[in-house]
Short mmCIF file of C-alpha atoms in Angstrom, two decimals:
data_model
loop_
_atom_site.label_atom_id
_atom_site.label_comp_id
_atom_site.label_asym_id
_atom_site.label_seq_id
_atom_site.Cartn_x
_atom_site.Cartn_y
_atom_site.Cartn_z
CA ALA A 1 14.07 2.36 9.47
CA GLN A 2 12.17 -0.16 9.94
CA THR A 3 11.86 -3.32 7.89
CA VAL A 4 8.83 -5.52 6.39
CA THR A 5 9.52 -9.01 5.63
CA GLN A 6 7.83 -11.96 3.36
CA SER A 7 9.44 -14.56 2.42
CA GLN A 8 6.52 -16.41 0.96
CA PRO A 9 7.00 -15.33 -3.33
CA GLU A 10 4.19 -17.35 -4.09
CA MET A 11 2.05 -20.68 -2.06
CA SER A 12 -0.76 -22.32 -3.59
CA VAL A 13 -4.04 -23.63 -2.27
CA GLN A 14 -6.49 -25.77 -2.58
CA GLU A 15 -10.28 -24.60 -2.57
CA ALA A 16 -11.91 -24.33 1.02
CA GLU A 17 -8.32 -25.23 2.26
CA THR A 18 -6.56 -23.44 4.94
CA VAL A 19 -3.32 -21.17 4.07
CA THR A 20 -0.98 -18.86 5.92
CA LEU A 21 1.32 -16.57 4.24
CA SER A 22 4.60 -14.71 6.91
CA CYS A 23 5.71 -11.80 7.48
CA THR A 24 7.89 -10.61 9.73
CA TYR A 25 9.32 -6.72 10.20
CA ASP A 26 11.92 -5.31 11.80
CA THR A 27 11.42 -1.79 13.45
CA SER A 28 12.33 -0.58 17.14
CA GLU A 29 9.20 1.82 17.00
CA ASN A 30 6.29 0.31 20.18
CA ASN A 31 2.97 2.38 18.99
CA TYR A 32 2.82 0.86 15.40
CA TYR A 33 0.15 -1.14 12.91
CA LEU A 34 0.59 -3.60 10.83
CA PHE A 35 -1.90 -4.11 7.78
CA TRP A 36 -2.74 -6.16 5.46
CA TYR A 37 -3.32 -5.59 1.83
CA LYS A 38 -4.83 -7.96 -1.53
CA GLN A 39 -4.29 -6.85 -4.79
CA PRO A 40 -6.14 -10.00 -6.94
CA PRO A 41 -5.25 -9.51 -10.71
CA SER A 42 -7.93 -6.18 -11.88
CA ARG A 43 -5.16 -4.81 -9.40
CA GLN A 44 -6.89 -2.64 -7.23
CA MET A 45 -5.57 -2.62 -3.46
CA ILE A 46 -8.27 -3.97 -1.02
CA LEU A 47 -7.62 -3.14 2.11
CA VAL A 48 -7.88 -7.43 4.20
CA ILE A 49 -6.85 -6.79 7.89
CA ARG A 50 -5.86 -4.69 10.49
CA GLN A 51 -4.05 -4.87 13.72
CA GLU A 52 -2.92 -2.20 16.28
CA ALA A 53 0.82 -3.49 18.60
CA TYR A 54 -1.48 -2.25 21.20
CA LYS A 55 -3.90 -4.59 20.79
CA GLN A 56 -3.09 -7.93 22.05
CA GLN A 57 -5.68 -9.77 20.65
CA ASN A 58 -5.47 -11.11 17.34
CA ALA A 59 -7.67 -9.35 15.17
CA THR A 60 -10.42 -11.56 12.36
CA GLU A 61 -12.73 -10.72 9.47
CA ASN A 62 -14.49 -13.23 8.00
CA ARG A 63 -12.24 -15.90 6.69
CA PHE A 64 -9.18 -13.81 8.05
CA SER A 65 -7.41 -13.83 10.85
CA VAL A 66 -3.88 -12.81 11.78
CA ASN A 67 -1.39 -14.15 14.35
CA PHE A 68 0.23 -11.86 15.43
CA GLN A 69 3.36 -12.33 17.81
CA LYS A 70 4.65 -8.85 19.16
CA ALA A 71 7.95 -10.08 20.60
CA ALA A 72 8.99 -12.05 17.62
CA LYS A 73 7.72 -9.18 15.38
CA SER A 74 5.82 -11.90 13.42
CA PHE A 75 2.08 -10.55 11.69
CA SER A 76 1.55 -14.22 9.78
CA LEU A 77 -2.27 -14.12 7.84
CA LYS A 78 -4.78 -17.30 8.02
CA ILE A 79 -7.47 -17.11 5.16
CA SER A 80 -10.02 -20.29 5.81
CA ASP A 81 -12.11 -21.82 4.06
CA SER A 82 -10.20 -20.61 0.96
CA GLN A 83 -12.33 -19.87 -2.44
CA LEU A 84 -11.35 -18.67 -6.01
CA GLY A 85 -11.39 -15.53 -5.35
CA ASP A 86 -9.05 -15.99 -3.14
CA THR A 87 -6.67 -15.95 -5.79
CA ALA A 88 -4.14 -12.96 -4.92
CA MET A 89 -0.83 -11.21 -4.64
CA TYR A 90 -0.99 -10.48 -0.70
CA PHE A 91 1.37 -8.03 1.12
CA CYS A 92 1.89 -7.09 4.51
CA ALA A 93 3.15 -3.27 5.48
CA PHE A 94 3.86 -2.12 8.36
CA MET A 95 2.86 1.94 9.52
CA LYS A 96 4.36 3.85 12.93
CA GLN A 97 1.68 4.68 15.11
CA ALA A 98 2.73 8.65 14.46
CA GLY A 99 4.09 11.17 12.17
CA THR A 100 3.13 11.44 8.35
CA TYR A 101 1.31 7.70 8.36
CA LYS A 102 3.55 6.84 5.57
CA TYR A 103 3.44 2.53 5.20
CA ILE A 104 6.17 -0.09 4.50
CA PHE A 105 5.13 -2.48 2.41
CA GLY A 106 6.62 -6.21 2.11
CA THR A 107 8.03 -7.80 -1.12
CA GLY A 108 4.10 -9.04 -1.71
CA THR A 109 3.41 -13.50 -2.06
CA ARG A 110 1.07 -14.23 -5.04
CA LEU A 111 -1.25 -17.29 -4.04
CA LYS A 112 -3.47 -19.19 -5.65
CA VAL A 113 -6.15 -20.98 -5.29
CA LEU A 114 -6.09 -24.48 -7.07
CA ALA A 115 -10.16 -26.05 -8.27
CA ASP B 1 -15.11 4.63 1.08
CA ALA B 2 -13.14 8.39 -0.58
CA GLY B 3 -13.15 8.83 -3.78
CA ILE B 4 -9.97 8.87 -5.99
CA THR B 5 -9.45 8.56 -9.56
CA GLN B 6 -6.30 8.57 -11.21
CA SER B 7 -5.55 9.03 -14.22
CA PRO B 8 -4.54 8.25 -17.34
CA ARG B 9 -5.01 4.02 -16.69
CA HIS B 10 -2.29 3.75 -18.70
CA LYS B 11 0.21 5.11 -20.59
CA VAL B 12 3.66 4.77 -23.07
CA THR B 13 5.72 7.20 -23.11
CA GLU B 14 9.34 7.25 -25.46
CA THR B 15 12.62 8.31 -23.20
CA GLY B 16 13.74 11.55 -21.98
CA THR B 17 9.82 13.38 -22.93
CA PRO B 18 8.28 14.16 -19.44
CA VAL B 19 5.05 12.73 -17.64
CA THR B 20 2.34 13.94 -15.58
CA LEU B 21 0.43 11.54 -13.72
CA ARG B 22 -2.64 12.85 -11.59
CA CYS B 23 -3.96 11.62 -8.51
CA HIS B 24 -7.46 13.08 -7.85
CA GLN B 25 -9.70 12.97 -4.16
CA THR B 26 -13.39 13.61 -3.71
CA GLU B 27 -13.43 14.05 -0.07
CA ASN B 28 -11.02 17.27 2.04
CA HIS B 29 -8.19 13.97 2.71
CA ARG B 30 -5.21 15.68 3.94
CA TYR B 31 -2.95 12.66 3.59
CA MET B 32 -1.80 11.45 -0.37
CA TYR B 33 0.37 9.34 -1.48
CA TRP B 34 1.54 8.21 -4.27
CA TYR B 35 4.02 5.08 -4.80
CA ARG B 36 5.40 2.20 -7.52
CA GLN B 37 4.65 -1.41 -7.99
CA ASP B 38 8.02 -3.48 -8.93
CA PRO B 39 7.86 -7.67 -9.36
CA GLY B 40 9.65 -8.66 -6.28
CA HIS B 41 9.69 -4.93 -4.73
CA GLY B 42 6.53 -4.05 -3.69
CA LEU B 43 5.33 -1.02 -3.10
CA ARG B 44 7.78 2.20 -2.33
CA LEU B 45 6.84 5.96 -1.67
CA ILE B 46 8.29 7.68 -4.10
CA HIS B 47 6.01 11.24 -2.56
CA TYR B 48 4.33 12.34 -0.17
CA SER B 49 1.40 15.31 0.98
CA TYR B 50 0.41 16.53 3.80
CA GLY B 51 -1.02 18.85 2.16
CA VAL B 52 -1.31 22.33 0.24
CA LYS B 53 2.22 22.59 -0.84
CA ASP B 54 3.30 20.63 1.49
CA THR B 55 6.13 17.97 -0.04
CA ASP B 56 8.14 15.39 1.55
CA LYS B 57 10.52 12.65 -0.55
CA GLY B 58 9.86 9.04 -0.05
CA GLU B 59 12.60 6.86 -0.62
CA VAL B 60 12.59 6.00 -4.00
CA SER B 61 12.17 10.01 -5.12
CA ASP B 62 14.78 10.42 -7.59
CA GLY B 63 13.93 11.12 -10.60
CA TYR B 64 10.67 12.41 -9.80
CA SER B 65 9.18 15.54 -8.80
CA VAL B 66 5.31 15.98 -7.08
CA SER B 67 3.39 19.33 -6.95
CA ARG B 68 0.17 20.09 -4.76
CA SER B 69 -1.78 23.15 -5.35
CA LYS B 70 -4.96 22.13 -4.00
CA THR B 71 -6.60 19.35 -1.52
CA GLU B 72 -7.66 17.50 -4.13
CA ASP B 73 -4.81 17.22 -6.84
CA PHE B 74 -1.99 15.38 -5.95
CA LEU B 75 -0.24 15.12 -9.36
CA LEU B 76 3.26 13.08 -10.19
CA THR B 77 6.15 14.61 -12.86
CA LEU B 78 8.61 12.07 -14.16
CA GLU B 79 10.83 15.30 -15.11
CA SER B 80 11.90 12.54 -18.66
CA ALA B 81 11.35 9.97 -18.49
CA THR B 82 13.75 6.88 -18.37
CA SER B 83 13.36 2.75 -18.55
CA SER B 84 13.79 1.95 -14.65
CA GLN B 85 10.80 4.27 -14.79
CA THR B 86 8.52 1.62 -16.27
CA SER B 87 6.27 0.23 -13.17
CA VAL B 88 3.30 0.46 -11.27
CA TYR B 89 1.87 3.71 -10.12
CA PHE B 90 -0.60 3.91 -7.54
CA CYS B 91 -1.75 6.52 -5.22
CA ALA B 92 -2.87 6.22 -1.55
CA ILE B 93 -4.76 8.37 0.87
CA THR B 94 -5.63 8.47 3.84
CA ARG B 95 -7.89 9.32 6.96
CA ASP B 96 -6.54 12.34 9.59
CA ARG B 97 -5.06 10.83 12.69
CA GLU B 98 -8.21 11.25 14.93
CA VAL B 99 -9.89 8.34 12.79
CA GLU B 100 -9.93 5.36 14.35
CA ASP B 101 -9.20 3.64 10.94
CA TYR B 102 -5.49 4.48 8.88
CA GLY B 103 -5.67 1.66 6.57
CA TYR B 104 -5.18 3.69 3.47
CA THR B 105 -7.51 3.76 -0.20
CA PHE B 106 -6.04 3.31 -3.32
CA GLY B 107 -6.32 4.54 -6.65
CA SER B 108 -6.74 1.99 -9.30
CA GLY B 109 -3.25 2.74 -10.28
CA THR B 110 -1.86 3.85 -13.73
CA ARG B 111 1.12 1.51 -16.02
CA LEU B 112 3.21 3.56 -17.79
CA THR B 113 5.02 2.07 -20.45
CA VAL B 114 8.49 3.62 -21.66
CA VAL B 115 10.62 2.83 -24.42
#
């Protein structure tokens, strides 16, 4: 069975600074997908970034990038130039490539961006 | 993005009463999911569906049932609500495997309180 661990329940960062959220996972699968979702106070779940395990290149989306270390089973999210609107709960999620596309979520990291 | 709506957005119910939550999609997506979100647990899968009348259990299915009689609707029923089922419930859909993007689209969630 797969597991996803987010070891930082809460973090804070100054506006315009850079912050890294950690995520580790355990799986015996070779092909899978990893995701970061953002949940602001509105409760809406928003896809931030996605990484395919077969791609060595780290995914980037504007100010968001990941450090994907497949051998170490690590998938951290880096937020550059943090903005007040980045204040949210962030969830890491794992999905096997084949099957019924079920997600395994981590427990989340609550990020607060300070003015 | 595919349209997905959940109803109701909030509900308070008494212990022992039946409750049905509705998820409705306006696209023709095959896969639909029900998750519950609790502090310290992230999101956990309750049930999912891979087609009309095709459903299966997730990791926290006890006390819940589902039905999918039409592609667009996926219902979650708590047969006899208990206080441990107080939670935020999310419905999600995803496109089929032929599409590159495997991210979920989430509904806006239902906050259920069982008193």
